[in-house]
């Protein structure tokens, strides 16, 4: 401090007689300067000034205690007329001295606000950046004299530093409401019908991870299109920064077609997971990987394993192609370390365990049945198909928990024998791929994930959209996660419905949907709860039925159309004593024909006097749990010819996912192994690989039945075997469900 500079405050000699040590206080741009009565000078920078001071009131003079990090300054002898002004001046100059730092904090906040919707990660980061200023922002309302240039910045900084999650939600909802107004024309005209409010919310939401729970018929494709159109129109994205992922080629092609119709000038990338993995590997390795025929052809895969097992079953001297030519192999277990030369004994032991597990034959007949299996006869094809399926499941779904379980079961256990067989078959499968330098689909997904995670592939996409998300597997979820985390500003947008998760047998994991935030971080979850497909009567039954399992995510589905009476009908067929041994499908044929006659007559009646409907067919979808329960092609053609008023199609419920029709008829609603719900015996090895984590009985079968019910626009008919009725039908009849029963 120069000798000519006047201090801002001088403390009286009287105060010093009462113990005051400080003679003068001066405010400088860089900090405060104190001089003592012994003429010592101390400089304290504003950057380390702690705003929480202590003010002690005395009889004649007040005391103020200030802190600069670990330095304490005690101002004794401050007159009562000066104390308030001194504190105000102290704060004012401290803020002026830190103006650059404050504005430096405010600038990124304004940039975040200008972008509109604030993702959770940016909010957390912002609060972390502001945490060193928490004390300043806390006492801000107590400061009387704030520099004019800092009033607004400090008020904004204080709001966001002290904000809670509900403040963020309210702010973001206000942003979304404004965006809906700004882009109303887009949302009104994108599709043939204006998008609903919930659909518009889904198009706009911009958290780091976003899950749209789209009920059946709720317009998920419209939301995918709307999302892309909004991102482009609001200039939040360019077409080359958007990636849409689908599971099947047909779904990807449908999305491409819809995009071409609605957004013809936008070259948005649409790929299946497999096509994406291929492209990633090709870019990293500068060569397109060769996909094994074993990956794309089930028949080729089965033939490969059939030949491999046959080769392994050759006698040690290479004589004979079938075990049946020699003595039945010893049932004793082989030494695990002895390798393929003991495969004969291992496979024999497996066949014995397999026959015992089926439990269809008395033990005295097991030897004969095993001989037939080893000769490739009897149920060998079923056994082979099962081993192929289990080998692929083992390869693609093995977890640490499954490994631990397999390590604890006895060697003689059926699952342990299966484990040994499967490991040998998988070893040969992998060797074949390696020898031919080929990949299968699941290896492609894993390899692509590794290339993304280690940075060998740089993702160009900031907006990742995933369709039918409930069908995702762990491997695909990992790939999505790696793409999501490669850029700080990336947005993940997934559309799915856990009520329609029906592909666990193919590796899908419903937990990725129901515990979405565990995989992808803080999530905005939005329901699409207005269906444009089925009426309120169908919705009430289907929703209540699937929600009986409280592990399903809650949704309250409203419908675009209303019906005056129940639209789900249960019709029983009953086998007479002479018909017990006949084919159930044949016995139900008369009931099916009766129903088709009714629908054809209704269609003809509706067409009369209505020009718009005249000559228009009513669509009828015949569904069954298993393919063999459906009419064959010849019968279907005959039905179509017999009822020209009806457009009749037939498929399994799994195949019908994504389909819809005016009327749905579900065949063979019965109990048993091939019933609905299915009571097929699950292989113990499969139970270890894919345990039923749901504590609710028939959890996936219930979702499958929900899919069957919600294919119909107008009416569902359930054809039920009265001799052995489906437990699902019994539940509908016994419960408080809006169904009609025809005896």
XYZ file of C-alpha atoms in Angstrom:
743
model
C 0.000 0.000 0.000
C 1.443 3.372 -1.006
C 1.744 6.031 1.648
C -0.502 8.402 -0.377
C -3.433 5.961 -0.546
C -6.097 6.720 2.019
C -7.542 3.816 3.987
C -11.246 2.988 3.725
C -11.516 2.617 7.473
C -9.426 4.045 10.335
C -9.969 2.802 13.850
C -9.804 5.335 16.678
C -7.134 5.565 19.335
C -9.853 5.111 21.923
C -10.733 1.735 20.390
C -7.090 0.731 20.539
C -7.055 1.569 24.226
C -9.822 -1.041 24.558
C -7.736 -3.726 22.866
C -8.125 -3.031 19.130
C -5.033 -4.092 17.202
C -6.021 -2.902 13.711
C -5.372 0.755 12.846
C -6.621 0.867 9.207
C -8.464 -1.269 6.620
C -8.176 -0.655 2.890
C -10.056 -2.404 0.037
C -8.037 -3.161 -3.080
C -9.027 -5.000 -6.286
C -6.895 -7.971 -5.306
C -7.847 -8.116 -1.611
C -7.985 -6.404 1.777
C -5.004 -4.619 3.396
C -4.743 -4.245 7.162
C -2.237 -2.168 9.172
C -1.683 -2.714 12.856
C -0.966 -0.121 15.508
C 2.686 -1.194 15.212
C 2.552 -0.309 11.478
C 2.661 -3.912 10.311
C 0.919 -4.448 6.952
C -1.040 -7.628 6.031
C -2.495 -8.482 2.604
C -5.386 -10.951 2.289
C -6.633 -11.922 -1.234
C -10.351 -11.972 -2.053
C -9.987 -15.397 -3.647
C -9.482 -17.020 -0.241
C -11.971 -14.841 1.665
C -14.570 -16.878 3.546
C -17.916 -15.060 3.489
C -19.261 -16.334 6.801
C -18.021 -13.769 9.324
C -18.824 -13.435 13.014
C -20.189 -10.233 14.509
C -19.971 -9.766 18.283
C -21.775 -6.827 19.865
C -20.147 -4.978 22.794
C -21.189 -2.203 25.142
C -19.189 0.501 23.359
C -17.565 -1.195 20.362
C -18.355 -4.273 18.198
C -16.011 -6.994 17.074
C -15.904 -8.654 13.631
C -13.976 -11.899 13.070
C -12.981 -12.614 9.455
C -11.368 -15.695 7.939
C -9.048 -16.105 5.003
C -8.680 -19.879 4.759
C -6.530 -20.689 7.828
C -5.870 -17.017 8.638
C -8.096 -15.282 11.181
C -8.433 -11.496 11.398
C -10.090 -9.993 14.454
C -11.336 -6.410 14.156
C -11.835 -5.035 17.650
C -13.151 -1.604 18.378
C -15.516 -1.122 15.411
C -17.924 1.679 16.234
C -21.610 0.850 16.138
C -22.198 3.506 13.500
C -19.561 1.923 11.225
C -20.169 -1.782 11.661
C -23.086 -2.270 9.213
C -21.449 -0.135 6.518
C -18.120 -1.923 7.009
C -19.728 -5.360 6.531
C -21.617 -4.179 3.423
C -18.450 -2.667 1.965
C -16.460 -5.773 2.781
C -18.892 -8.025 0.868
C -19.217 -5.558 -1.993
C -15.466 -5.306 -2.567
C -14.993 -9.057 -2.094
C -17.548 -9.722 -4.838
C -16.033 -7.070 -7.121
C -12.643 -8.647 -6.557
C -14.019 -12.011 -7.684
C -16.186 -10.739 -10.523
C -14.171 -12.517 -13.211
C -14.493 -15.886 -11.458
C -18.243 -15.385 -10.902
C -18.884 -14.469 -14.530
C -16.693 -17.383 -15.531
C -19.090 -19.673 -13.668
C -22.146 -17.925 -15.069
C -21.143 -18.256 -18.714
C -21.399 -22.081 -18.926
C -24.693 -21.903 -17.011
C -26.156 -19.572 -19.627
C -24.928 -21.913 -22.356
C -26.672 -24.846 -20.682
C -29.881 -22.834 -20.277
C -29.766 -21.706 -23.905
C -29.827 -25.364 -24.945
C -33.209 -25.706 -23.227
C -33.712 -29.058 -21.570
C -31.059 -29.721 -18.920
C -29.983 -33.384 -18.731
C -29.387 -34.835 -15.297
C -25.636 -35.228 -15.885
C -25.241 -31.538 -16.756
C -27.255 -30.569 -13.683
C -25.051 -32.704 -11.427
C -21.907 -31.309 -13.065
C -23.200 -27.772 -12.648
C -23.902 -28.276 -8.943
C -20.414 -29.726 -8.492
C -18.847 -26.701 -10.176
C -20.835 -24.382 -7.911
C -20.140 -26.267 -4.682
C -17.034 -24.125 -3.785
C -19.369 -21.111 -3.846
C -21.987 -22.715 -1.600
C -21.271 -20.416 1.380
C -21.366 -17.278 -0.749
C -24.634 -18.316 -2.391
C -26.163 -19.329 0.931
C -25.677 -15.885 2.523
C -26.475 -13.976 -0.673
C -29.917 -12.770 0.592
C -28.188 -11.237 3.637
C -25.848 -9.085 1.523
C -27.255 -5.572 1.124
C -24.867 -4.176 -1.427
C -24.256 -6.451 -4.444
C -22.459 -5.085 -7.516
C -25.044 -4.369 -10.227
C -23.242 -6.491 -12.822
C -23.398 -9.518 -10.523
C -26.971 -9.378 -9.224
C -28.565 -11.492 -11.963
C -25.652 -13.934 -12.366
C -25.489 -14.583 -8.614
C -29.270 -15.059 -8.380
C -29.173 -17.662 -11.169
C -26.143 -19.372 -9.725
C -27.795 -19.524 -6.313
C -30.982 -21.050 -7.742
C -29.144 -23.856 -9.506
C -26.635 -24.497 -6.714
C -29.473 -24.963 -4.236
C -31.864 -26.695 -6.658
C -33.277 -30.140 -5.962
C -34.375 -32.771 -8.480
C -37.972 -31.502 -8.427
C -36.714 -28.029 -9.436
C -34.952 -29.603 -12.383
C -38.065 -31.569 -13.346
C -40.281 -28.475 -13.209
C -37.802 -26.474 -15.257
C -37.516 -29.195 -17.885
C -41.282 -29.607 -18.089
C -41.584 -25.869 -18.715
C -38.994 -26.202 -21.493
C -40.924 -29.102 -23.010
C -44.202 -27.155 -22.903
C -42.559 -24.267 -24.709
C -41.046 -26.575 -27.307
C -44.416 -28.210 -27.925
C -45.832 -24.789 -28.746
C -42.878 -23.869 -30.942
C -43.146 -27.094 -32.948
C -46.915 -27.550 -32.867
C -47.214 -27.524 -36.658
C -44.689 -30.358 -36.952
C -46.444 -32.542 -34.388
C -49.882 -31.789 -35.846
C -48.975 -32.758 -39.396
C -46.239 -35.391 -39.187
C -48.712 -38.299 -39.283
C -52.278 -38.645 -40.540
C -53.456 -37.862 -36.990
C -51.870 -35.230 -34.715
C -49.550 -36.685 -32.109
C -50.898 -36.937 -28.561
C -49.483 -34.841 -25.722
C -47.588 -37.851 -24.364
C -46.173 -38.599 -27.803
C -44.991 -34.995 -28.104
C -43.371 -35.179 -24.669
C -41.544 -38.326 -25.763
C -40.291 -36.619 -28.920
C -38.866 -33.697 -26.933
C -37.490 -35.234 -23.711
C -33.716 -34.865 -23.665
C -32.253 -36.508 -20.595
C -29.042 -38.517 -20.942
C -31.128 -41.729 -21.010
C -34.809 -41.824 -21.926
C -37.154 -44.803 -21.778
C -40.528 -44.572 -23.489
C -42.900 -47.289 -22.311
C -45.165 -47.718 -25.311
C -48.214 -49.883 -24.708
C -49.511 -52.059 -27.524
C -50.874 -49.915 -30.347
C -49.750 -46.659 -28.729
C -47.869 -45.354 -31.775
C -44.247 -46.086 -30.970
C -43.205 -45.787 -34.622
C -44.816 -42.349 -34.805
C -42.769 -41.340 -31.769
C -39.532 -42.598 -33.354
C -40.319 -40.543 -36.467
C -41.402 -37.546 -34.396
C -38.205 -37.699 -32.358
C -36.065 -37.559 -35.492
C -38.165 -34.787 -37.081
C -38.047 -32.682 -33.896
C -34.281 -33.060 -33.470
C -33.748 -31.892 -37.035
C -36.284 -29.044 -37.012
C -35.037 -27.694 -33.659
C -31.463 -27.962 -34.960
C -30.414 -30.058 -31.983
C -29.052 -32.697 -34.350
C -28.020 -33.298 -37.899
C -29.163 -36.413 -39.725
C -25.694 -37.960 -39.652
C -25.603 -37.742 -35.839
C -28.729 -39.928 -35.425
C -28.655 -43.731 -35.246
C -31.775 -45.909 -35.139
C -31.313 -49.517 -34.055
C -33.799 -52.305 -34.745
C -33.669 -56.029 -34.051
C -34.963 -57.507 -37.291
C -34.338 -56.645 -40.938
C -38.064 -56.203 -41.553
C -38.364 -53.702 -38.702
C -35.324 -51.765 -39.937
C -36.714 -51.674 -43.477
C -40.109 -50.491 -42.249
C -38.422 -47.668 -40.346
C -36.405 -46.687 -43.431
C -39.588 -46.605 -45.494
C -41.428 -44.444 -42.972
C -38.479 -42.057 -42.736
C -38.305 -41.773 -46.513
C -42.008 -40.885 -46.596
C -41.992 -38.358 -43.751
C -38.413 -37.019 -43.858
C -37.264 -37.590 -47.447
C -34.265 -35.266 -47.226
C -32.859 -36.685 -43.973
C -30.242 -39.402 -44.415
C -30.630 -40.970 -40.997
C -28.749 -44.194 -40.278
C -31.038 -47.164 -39.592
C -29.416 -50.500 -38.821
C -30.033 -53.817 -37.174
C -27.702 -54.641 -34.308
C -25.961 -57.213 -36.489
C -25.456 -54.782 -39.379
C -24.058 -52.196 -36.951
C -21.632 -54.725 -35.479
C -20.481 -55.729 -38.961
C -19.822 -52.097 -39.899
C -17.891 -51.396 -36.697
C -15.667 -54.440 -37.177
C -15.126 -53.600 -40.836
C -14.041 -50.037 -40.018
C -11.600 -51.203 -37.354
C -10.167 -54.156 -39.245
C -10.414 -52.551 -42.720
C -12.109 -55.679 -43.968
C -15.685 -56.899 -43.793
C -15.884 -59.931 -41.512
C -17.256 -63.131 -42.936
C -20.435 -64.331 -41.265
C -20.643 -68.061 -40.778
C -23.500 -69.946 -42.361
C -23.919 -71.556 -38.960
C -25.039 -68.161 -37.644
C -27.803 -67.551 -40.158
C -29.102 -71.068 -40.834
C -30.602 -73.255 -38.124
C -30.550 -76.266 -40.438
C -26.839 -75.743 -41.168
C -26.139 -75.461 -37.459
C -28.063 -78.636 -36.685
C -26.318 -80.510 -39.506
C -22.917 -79.359 -38.218
C -23.553 -80.627 -34.711
C -25.112 -83.837 -36.005
C -21.984 -84.585 -38.015
C -19.710 -83.589 -35.155
C -21.465 -85.873 -32.681
C -21.361 -88.713 -35.208
C -17.607 -88.206 -35.666
C -17.047 -88.103 -31.905
C -18.989 -91.320 -31.469
C -16.649 -93.271 -33.797
C -14.935 -96.114 -31.991
C -11.340 -95.443 -30.925
C -9.954 -97.369 -33.863
C -12.177 -95.430 -36.245
C -14.334 -98.422 -37.191
C -18.093 -97.943 -37.539
C -20.225 -94.824 -37.924
C -22.920 -95.725 -35.402
C -22.584 -96.853 -31.849
C -25.395 -99.326 -32.418
C -22.978 -101.475 -34.453
C -21.038 -102.244 -31.287
C -21.914 -103.046 -27.708
C -23.836 -100.433 -25.778
C -21.298 -98.115 -24.167
C -20.637 -98.446 -20.484
C -22.865 -96.182 -18.402
C -19.959 -95.194 -16.145
C -18.901 -91.574 -16.377
C -15.655 -90.873 -18.234
C -12.729 -89.015 -16.751
C -13.281 -85.323 -17.523
C -9.636 -84.902 -18.390
C -9.534 -87.686 -20.948
C -10.999 -85.615 -23.784
C -12.981 -86.682 -26.844
C -11.814 -90.303 -26.767
C -14.237 -90.900 -23.925
C -17.123 -89.124 -25.652
C -18.838 -92.476 -26.272
C -19.208 -93.155 -22.556
C -20.129 -89.552 -21.807
C -22.791 -89.408 -24.489
C -24.212 -92.740 -23.388
C -24.472 -91.513 -19.796
C -26.129 -88.360 -21.073
C -28.724 -90.368 -23.015
C -29.565 -92.441 -19.942
C -30.014 -89.263 -17.892
C -32.073 -87.721 -20.704
C -34.480 -90.663 -20.882
C -34.841 -90.692 -17.102
C -35.481 -86.935 -17.080
C -38.248 -87.251 -19.680
C -39.922 -89.762 -17.366
C -42.123 -91.225 -20.072
C -40.853 -94.811 -19.926
C -40.485 -97.364 -17.135
C -36.859 -97.929 -16.103
C -36.867 -101.434 -17.619
C -37.193 -99.895 -21.081
C -34.454 -97.293 -20.672
C -31.695 -99.447 -22.197
C -33.677 -100.079 -25.370
C -34.558 -96.395 -25.698
C -30.940 -95.340 -25.219
C -29.866 -97.772 -27.956
C -32.340 -96.119 -30.289
C -31.032 -92.663 -29.430
C -27.408 -93.680 -29.942
C -28.374 -95.104 -33.326
C -29.904 -91.785 -34.306
C -33.450 -93.115 -34.093
C -36.543 -92.486 -31.999
C -36.342 -89.118 -30.297
C -32.756 -88.461 -31.413
C -33.700 -85.448 -33.562
C -35.416 -83.813 -30.590
C -32.398 -84.581 -28.387
C -30.040 -83.131 -30.996
C -32.098 -79.953 -31.454
C -32.128 -79.487 -27.713
C -28.353 -79.880 -27.449
C -27.833 -77.360 -30.241
C -30.103 -74.871 -28.470
C -28.389 -75.436 -25.117
C -24.927 -75.055 -26.649
C -25.867 -71.677 -28.104
C -27.486 -70.575 -24.851
C -24.374 -71.593 -22.943
C -22.184 -69.646 -25.349
C -24.273 -66.479 -25.271
C -25.889 -66.250 -21.836
C -23.414 -67.787 -19.370
C -23.031 -65.614 -16.266
C -20.802 -65.802 -13.210
C -23.780 -66.932 -11.169
C -24.474 -69.747 -13.641
C -20.801 -70.766 -13.526
C -20.917 -71.002 -9.752
C -24.067 -73.115 -9.865
C -22.600 -75.498 -12.436
C -19.459 -75.908 -10.332
C -21.454 -76.979 -7.289
C -23.688 -79.703 -8.786
C -22.586 -83.387 -8.648
C -20.898 -84.890 -11.706
C -23.738 -87.379 -12.134
C -26.397 -84.676 -12.272
C -28.144 -84.364 -15.648
C -27.130 -80.688 -15.864
C -23.492 -81.593 -15.159
C -23.507 -84.192 -17.947
C -25.095 -81.611 -20.249
C -22.398 -79.133 -19.266
C -19.662 -81.565 -20.345
C -21.356 -82.355 -23.660
C -22.030 -78.696 -24.398
C -18.460 -77.624 -23.650
C -17.104 -80.233 -26.074
C -19.576 -79.234 -28.801
C -18.898 -75.552 -28.272
C -15.160 -76.152 -28.534
C -15.652 -77.748 -31.956
C -18.045 -74.978 -33.003
C -15.524 -72.274 -32.105
C -12.714 -74.195 -33.811
C -14.754 -74.367 -37.015
C -15.314 -70.600 -36.942
C -11.619 -69.976 -36.268
C -10.463 -72.327 -39.022
C -12.662 -70.538 -41.543
C -11.952 -67.080 -40.099
C -15.674 -66.528 -39.625
C -17.867 -64.962 -36.963
C -21.347 -65.636 -35.703
C -23.785 -62.903 -34.743
C -23.194 -62.954 -30.997
C -19.411 -62.836 -31.348
C -19.889 -59.907 -33.720
C -21.857 -57.982 -31.091
C -19.240 -58.659 -28.401
C -16.326 -57.799 -30.679
C -17.992 -54.559 -31.790
C -18.589 -53.601 -28.125
C -14.910 -54.134 -27.363
C -13.862 -51.922 -30.281
C -16.166 -49.135 -29.078
C -15.105 -49.407 -25.429
C -11.373 -49.308 -26.151
C -11.728 -46.392 -28.571
C -10.753 -48.216 -31.747
C -14.136 -47.219 -33.155
C -15.242 -43.609 -32.764
C -19.007 -43.307 -32.843
C -20.342 -40.461 -35.030
C -23.769 -40.641 -33.348
C -24.918 -38.354 -30.565
C -28.539 -39.528 -30.639
C -29.104 -43.291 -30.342
C -32.665 -44.531 -30.787
C -33.548 -48.172 -30.055
C -36.827 -49.745 -31.175
C -38.568 -52.681 -29.394
C -36.186 -52.234 -26.485
C -37.843 -54.931 -24.361
C -36.262 -57.533 -26.686
C -32.692 -56.496 -25.887
C -30.097 -58.966 -24.622
C -27.248 -58.317 -22.222
C -24.703 -58.298 -25.077
C -26.689 -55.758 -27.107
C -27.264 -53.645 -24.004
C -23.505 -53.536 -23.493
C -22.974 -52.332 -27.074
C -25.592 -49.610 -26.625
C -24.000 -48.569 -23.336
C -20.550 -48.299 -24.936
C -21.942 -46.117 -27.732
C -23.842 -43.988 -25.207
C -20.835 -43.272 -23.001
C -18.378 -42.472 -25.771
C -19.675 -38.872 -25.975
C -20.585 -36.679 -22.993
C -23.476 -35.107 -24.895
C -24.976 -38.306 -26.285
C -28.670 -39.022 -25.761
C -30.136 -42.510 -25.514
C -33.783 -42.893 -26.508
C -35.383 -46.323 -26.154
C -38.939 -47.319 -26.961
C -40.303 -50.573 -25.626
C -42.936 -52.319 -23.554
C -42.032 -54.699 -20.764
C -45.575 -56.099 -21.030
C -44.570 -57.502 -24.426
C -41.196 -59.020 -23.469
C -41.611 -62.547 -24.875
C -38.209 -63.628 -26.159
C -36.277 -64.818 -23.120
C -35.634 -68.119 -24.913
C -33.738 -66.132 -27.574
C -31.572 -64.312 -25.033
C -33.703 -61.243 -24.302
C -33.480 -59.985 -20.733
C -36.481 -58.089 -19.403
C -34.366 -56.798 -16.500
C -32.583 -54.390 -18.868
C -35.952 -52.667 -19.316
C -37.364 -52.948 -15.792
C -34.015 -51.842 -14.273
C -33.114 -49.487 -17.098
C -31.357 -46.879 -14.958
C -29.053 -49.535 -13.476
C -27.637 -50.025 -16.966
C -27.800 -46.545 -18.483
C -27.827 -44.071 -15.604
C -30.417 -41.553 -14.458
C -33.436 -41.982 -16.703
C -36.517 -40.070 -17.774
C -39.329 -42.611 -18.111
C -42.364 -41.591 -20.123
C -45.470 -43.674 -20.797
C -47.304 -43.745 -24.111
C -50.665 -44.613 -22.657
C -53.208 -44.020 -25.416
C -53.733 -46.959 -27.750
C -55.134 -46.456 -31.230
C -55.596 -50.183 -31.873
C -57.995 -51.846 -29.467
C -61.018 -50.626 -27.542
C -61.491 -50.021 -23.845
C -63.058 -53.444 -23.241
C -60.049 -55.332 -24.610
C -57.687 -52.937 -22.837
C -59.350 -53.443 -19.446
C -59.001 -57.232 -19.611
C -55.514 -57.365 -21.126
C -54.029 -54.710 -18.811
C -55.495 -56.174 -15.647
C -54.320 -59.646 -16.634
C -50.691 -58.710 -17.296
C -50.540 -56.403 -14.276
C -51.516 -59.256 -11.965
C -47.737 -59.684 -11.926
C -46.668 -56.656 -9.892
C -43.128 -56.971 -11.261
C -44.387 -55.464 -14.514
C -43.981 -51.706 -14.847
C -47.207 -49.851 -14.147
C -49.075 -48.255 -17.047
C -52.623 -46.925 -17.227
C -53.674 -47.460 -20.842
C -56.488 -45.325 -22.243
C -58.113 -46.104 -25.569
C -59.072 -44.070 -28.598
C -62.209 -46.162 -29.160
C -64.912 -47.314 -26.763
C -67.149 -50.375 -26.857
C -70.547 -50.871 -25.250
C -70.085 -54.505 -24.259
C -67.406 -57.087 -23.547
C -65.215 -57.778 -26.578
C -63.406 -60.895 -25.374
C -65.419 -64.062 -25.842
C -64.626 -67.520 -24.487
C -65.999 -70.439 -26.485
C -65.611 -74.009 -25.244
C -65.298 -77.123 -27.325
C -65.731 -80.483 -25.627
C -64.533 -83.883 -26.772
C -67.040 -86.718 -26.654
C -65.966 -90.149 -25.470
C -65.466 -91.354 -29.032
C -63.440 -88.269 -29.853
C -60.974 -88.444 -26.971
C -58.326 -90.095 -29.099
C -58.860 -87.851 -32.103
C -56.933 -84.726 -32.942
C -58.035 -81.788 -30.805
C -57.547 -79.401 -33.725
C -60.091 -81.394 -35.738
C -62.586 -81.355 -32.883
C -62.280 -77.574 -32.558
C -62.638 -77.060 -36.311
C -66.450 -76.912 -36.185
C -66.319 -74.214 -33.512
C -63.786 -72.243 -35.543
C -65.963 -72.553 -38.638
C -68.998 -71.358 -36.674
C -67.079 -68.291 -35.547
C -65.889 -67.513 -39.073
C -69.467 -67.757 -40.331
C -70.523 -65.193 -37.720
C -67.687 -62.827 -38.629
C -68.371 -63.159 -42.345
C -72.061 -62.432 -41.825
C -71.254 -59.421 -39.646
C -68.815 -58.129 -42.254
C -71.401 -58.483 -45.000
C -74.019 -56.736 -42.871
C -71.722 -53.843 -42.014
C -70.965 -53.277 -45.692
C -74.592 -52.766 -46.674
C -75.500 -49.173 -47.254
C -72.022 -47.927 -46.405
C -70.115 -47.025 -49.535
C -66.825 -46.632 -47.719
C -67.010 -50.189 -46.347
C -68.659 -51.884 -49.295
C -66.518 -54.746 -50.517
C -63.990 -54.236 -47.728
C -62.740 -57.395 -46.044
C -62.617 -57.857 -42.294
C -59.230 -59.111 -41.153
C -59.086 -62.225 -38.991
C -55.916 -63.428 -37.290
C -55.788 -67.045 -36.132
C -53.266 -67.441 -33.334
C -51.890 -70.439 -31.468
C -49.145 -71.086 -28.939
C -47.482 -73.617 -31.278
C -47.250 -73.797 -35.023
C -48.677 -77.341 -35.298
C -51.920 -76.101 -33.708
C -52.596 -73.777 -36.670
C -54.421 -74.717 -39.889
C -52.002 -75.857 -42.571
C -51.604 -73.921 -45.805
C -54.191 -76.034 -47.644
C -56.811 -75.600 -44.924
C -56.087 -71.868 -44.682
C -56.522 -71.470 -48.437
C -59.839 -73.330 -48.242
C -61.060 -71.074 -45.434
C -60.080 -67.950 -47.382
C -61.993 -69.239 -50.400
C -65.009 -70.194 -48.292
C -65.185 -66.774 -46.589
C -64.245 -64.120 -49.174
C -65.532 -61.396 -46.840
C -62.636 -62.192 -44.505
C -58.899 -61.697 -44.846
C -57.687 -64.704 -42.834
C -54.112 -65.164 -41.650
C -52.631 -67.658 -39.211
C -49.458 -67.525 -37.114
C -48.038 -68.301 -33.702
C -48.391 -65.665 -31.011
C -44.626 -65.076 -31.052
C -44.738 -64.431 -34.809
C -47.737 -62.116 -34.414
C -45.766 -59.555 -32.406
C -46.326 -56.244 -34.195
C -49.331 -57.543 -36.142
C -52.954 -56.471 -35.781
C -56.359 -57.457 -37.150
C -60.011 -56.573 -36.714
C -60.669 -59.924 -35.051
C -58.376 -62.383 -33.300
C -59.195 -66.031 -32.668
C -56.834 -67.837 -30.308
C -56.880 -71.581 -30.888
C -56.129 -74.446 -28.499
C -56.512 -72.632 -25.206
C -55.846 -75.698 -23.093
C -53.705 -77.035 -20.290
C -50.729 -79.319 -20.723
C -47.300 -79.573 -22.292
C -48.415 -77.808 -25.472
C -51.036 -75.683 -23.808
C -51.308 -71.967 -23.210
C -49.615 -71.392 -20.808
C -47.046 -73.878 -22.031
C -46.163 -76.611 -19.566
C -43.235 -78.063 -21.476
C -40.557 -79.461 -19.211
C -37.580 -77.107 -19.109
C -34.152 -78.678 -19.280
C -32.332 -78.285 -15.918
C -29.279 -76.949 -17.746
C -31.434 -74.250 -19.374
C -32.851 -73.353 -15.963
C -29.332 -72.734 -14.701
C -28.404 -70.614 -17.723
C -31.693 -68.715 -17.790
C -33.290 -68.974 -14.375
C -36.833 -67.731 -13.961
C -36.002 -64.668 -11.892
C -39.650 -63.724 -11.595
C -41.377 -64.975 -8.501
C -44.677 -64.870 -10.372
C -45.925 -68.079 -12.063
C -45.873 -68.129 -15.876
C -44.558 -64.541 -16.030
C -43.460 -64.684 -19.668
C -46.455 -66.779 -20.740
C -48.721 -64.082 -19.268
C -46.956 -61.461 -21.355
C -47.353 -63.697 -24.396
C -51.092 -63.993 -23.719
C -51.240 -60.187 -23.412
C -49.656 -59.964 -26.871
C -52.305 -62.356 -28.230
C -55.182 -60.316 -26.779
C -53.840 -56.976 -27.985
C -53.513 -57.928 -31.651
C -57.269 -57.348 -32.041
C -58.862 -54.047 -32.954
C -62.457 -55.107 -32.288
C -62.906 -58.572 -30.816
C -60.994 -61.552 -29.386
C -62.344 -65.103 -29.327
C -60.659 -67.736 -27.172
C -61.373 -71.328 -28.236
C -60.923 -73.375 -25.079
C -60.835 -77.139 -24.499
C -63.433 -77.762 -21.808
C -61.857 -81.112 -20.876
C -58.542 -79.485 -19.961
C -59.042 -75.716 -19.969
C -56.201 -73.235 -19.951
C -55.491 -71.811 -16.512
C -55.502 -68.380 -18.164
C -59.090 -68.890 -19.336
C -60.072 -70.179 -15.909
C -58.576 -67.037 -14.376
C -60.570 -64.815 -16.728
C -63.790 -66.663 -15.943
C -63.275 -66.812 -12.173
C -61.951 -63.267 -11.853
C -63.723 -59.975 -12.260
C -62.935 -59.699 -15.977
C -65.209 -58.253 -18.647
C -65.528 -61.410 -20.768
C -68.468 -63.336 -22.174
C -68.675 -67.118 -22.065
C -70.409 -69.221 -24.717
C -71.138 -72.778 -23.639
